[in-house]
Coordinates of C-alpha atoms in Angstrom, one line a residue:
X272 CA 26.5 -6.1 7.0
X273 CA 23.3 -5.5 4.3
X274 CA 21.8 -3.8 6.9
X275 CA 24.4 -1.1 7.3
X276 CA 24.1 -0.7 3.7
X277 CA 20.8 1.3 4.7
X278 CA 18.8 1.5 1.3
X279 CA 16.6 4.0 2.9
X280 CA 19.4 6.6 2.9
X281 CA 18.5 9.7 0.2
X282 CA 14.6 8.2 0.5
X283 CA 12.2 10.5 1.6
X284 CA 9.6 7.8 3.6
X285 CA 8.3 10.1 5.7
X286 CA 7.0 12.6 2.5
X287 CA 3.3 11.9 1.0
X288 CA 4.0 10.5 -2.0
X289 CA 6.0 7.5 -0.4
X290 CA 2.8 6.6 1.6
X291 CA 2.3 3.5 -0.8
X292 CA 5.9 2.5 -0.2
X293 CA 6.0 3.2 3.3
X294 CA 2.9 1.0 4.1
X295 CA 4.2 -1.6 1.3
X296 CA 7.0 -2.3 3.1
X297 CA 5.8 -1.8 6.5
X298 CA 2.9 -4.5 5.9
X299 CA 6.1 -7.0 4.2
X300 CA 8.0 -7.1 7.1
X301 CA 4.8 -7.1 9.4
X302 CA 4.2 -10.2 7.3
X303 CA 7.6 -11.6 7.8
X304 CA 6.6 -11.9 11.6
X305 CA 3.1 -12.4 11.3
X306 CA 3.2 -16.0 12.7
X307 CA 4.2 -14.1 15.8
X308 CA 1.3 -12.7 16.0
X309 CA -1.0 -14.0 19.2
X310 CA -3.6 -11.1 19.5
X311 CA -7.4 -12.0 17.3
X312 CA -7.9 -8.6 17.2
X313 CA -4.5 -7.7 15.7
X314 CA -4.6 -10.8 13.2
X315 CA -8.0 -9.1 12.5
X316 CA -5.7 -5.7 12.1
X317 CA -3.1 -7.5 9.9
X318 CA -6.1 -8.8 7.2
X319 CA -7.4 -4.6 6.9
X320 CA -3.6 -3.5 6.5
X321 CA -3.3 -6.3 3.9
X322 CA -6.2 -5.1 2.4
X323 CA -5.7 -1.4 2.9
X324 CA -2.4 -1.9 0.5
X325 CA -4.4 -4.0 -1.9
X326 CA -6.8 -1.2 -2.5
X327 CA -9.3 -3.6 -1.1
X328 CA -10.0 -1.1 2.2
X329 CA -10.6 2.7 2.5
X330 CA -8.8 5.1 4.7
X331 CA -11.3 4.7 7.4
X332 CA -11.2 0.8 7.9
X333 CA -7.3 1.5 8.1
X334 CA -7.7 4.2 10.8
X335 CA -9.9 2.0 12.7
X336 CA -7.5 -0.7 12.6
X337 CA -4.3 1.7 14.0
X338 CA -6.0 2.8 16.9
X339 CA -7.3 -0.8 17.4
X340 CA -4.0 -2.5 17.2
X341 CA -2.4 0.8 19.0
X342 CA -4.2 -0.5 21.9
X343 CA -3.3 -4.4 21.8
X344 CA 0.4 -3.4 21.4
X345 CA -0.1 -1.1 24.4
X346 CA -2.1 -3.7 26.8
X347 CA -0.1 -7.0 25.7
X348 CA 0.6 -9.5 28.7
X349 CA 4.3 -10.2 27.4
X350 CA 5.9 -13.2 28.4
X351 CA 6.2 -15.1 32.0
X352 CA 8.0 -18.0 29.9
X353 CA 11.4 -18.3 30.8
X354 CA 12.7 -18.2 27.2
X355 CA 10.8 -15.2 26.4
X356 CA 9.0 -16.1 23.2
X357 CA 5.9 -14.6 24.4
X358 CA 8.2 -11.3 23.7
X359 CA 8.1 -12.1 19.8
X360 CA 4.3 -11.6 19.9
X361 CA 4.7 -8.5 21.5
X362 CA 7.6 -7.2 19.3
X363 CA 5.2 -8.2 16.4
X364 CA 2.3 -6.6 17.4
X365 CA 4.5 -3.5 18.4
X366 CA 5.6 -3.8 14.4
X367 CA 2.4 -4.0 13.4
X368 CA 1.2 -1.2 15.0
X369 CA 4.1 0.8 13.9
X370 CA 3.1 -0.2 10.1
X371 CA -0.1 1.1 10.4
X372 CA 0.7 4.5 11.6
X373 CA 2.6 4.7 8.6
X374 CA 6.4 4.3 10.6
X375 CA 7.9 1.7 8.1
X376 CA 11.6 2.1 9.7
X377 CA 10.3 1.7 12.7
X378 CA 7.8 -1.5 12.0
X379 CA 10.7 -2.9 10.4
X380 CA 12.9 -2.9 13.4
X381 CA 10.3 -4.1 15.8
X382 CA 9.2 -7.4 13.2
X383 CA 13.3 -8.4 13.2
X384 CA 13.2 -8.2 16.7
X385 CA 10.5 -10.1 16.7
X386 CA 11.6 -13.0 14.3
X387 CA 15.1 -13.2 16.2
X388 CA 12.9 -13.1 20.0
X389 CA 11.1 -16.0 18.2
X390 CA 14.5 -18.1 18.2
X391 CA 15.0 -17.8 21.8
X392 CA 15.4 -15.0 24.5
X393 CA 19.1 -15.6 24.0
X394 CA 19.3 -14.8 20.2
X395 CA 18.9 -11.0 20.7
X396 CA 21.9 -10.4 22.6
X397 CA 23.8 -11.5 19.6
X398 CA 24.0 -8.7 16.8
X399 CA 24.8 -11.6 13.8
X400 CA 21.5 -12.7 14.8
X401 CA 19.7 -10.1 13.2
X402 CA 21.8 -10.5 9.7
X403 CA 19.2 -12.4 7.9
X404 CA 16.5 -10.5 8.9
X405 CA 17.9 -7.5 7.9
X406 CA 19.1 -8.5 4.9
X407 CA 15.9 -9.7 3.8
X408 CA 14.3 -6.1 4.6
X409 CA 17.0 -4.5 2.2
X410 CA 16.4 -6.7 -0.5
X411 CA 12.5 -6.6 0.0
X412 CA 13.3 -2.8 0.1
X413 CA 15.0 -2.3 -3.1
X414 CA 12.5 -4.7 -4.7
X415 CA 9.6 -2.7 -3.2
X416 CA 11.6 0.9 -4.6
X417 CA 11.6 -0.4 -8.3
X418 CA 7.3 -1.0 -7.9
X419 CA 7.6 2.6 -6.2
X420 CA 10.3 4.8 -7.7
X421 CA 10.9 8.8 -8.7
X422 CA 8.8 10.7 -5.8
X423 CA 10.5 8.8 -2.7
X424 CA 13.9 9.6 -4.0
X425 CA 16.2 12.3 -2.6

């Protein structure tokens, strides 16, 4: 039901000036699933992204990490497990890769498929499922829109 709500509506993400609120909340819910996460190379991925939105990395070291973790996502294994939960780790790296390219909306759908994969194969056939993941994203959303206001708004 918070989800439907869709905080995002009237925001302009995809315009420059929401490129620190894009990657903000991209990296949030990246962290959300990052226990998911399997792949060294896109923990390694995660810590530059962390540090890109920190101002602790340049442009470059965040480049380099896309196209790294671009390729994990796109070679992962997946799961031969019968509940799936290798599937999580995938989802998650797909999210994180999706953050880094700067495709928060996207990112964000990939890490609550992720967190809800990580209950079980099963739980993703059921939509309430994904109500407390997506209620967390809108409230980290609108918390993340008062740290980032005027330019992102329609």
């Amino acid at each position: 039901a918070a989800y439907a709500a869709r905080p995002w509506r009237g925001l302009n993400l995809d315009e420059p000036p929401c490129e620190s609120l894009r990657l903000a909340f991209g990296l949030a819910c990246v962290q959300r699933a990052e226990h998911l996460l399997e792949d060294p190379e896109a923990i390694r991925c995660l810590a530059v992204f962390k540090s890109f939105v920190e101002g602790k990395a340049d442009r470059a070291a965040l480049a380099q990490a896309a196209q790294k973790v671009a390729a994990v996502a796109g070679s992962h294994r997946g799961s031969n497990s019968i509940d799936g939960s290798a599937h999580a780790a995938v989802s998650a790296t797909y999210a994180l890769a999706n953050a880094l390219a700067g495709r928060a909306l996207e990112a964000a759908g990939y890490a609550a498929y992720a967190c809800v994969y990580g209950y079980g194969g099963y739980a993703v056939a059921d939509p309430s499922a994904f109500e407390p993941e997506h209620s967390w994203q809108v409230q980290q959303l609108k918390a993340l829109l008062a740290l980032h206001p005027a330019p992102c708004s329609a």
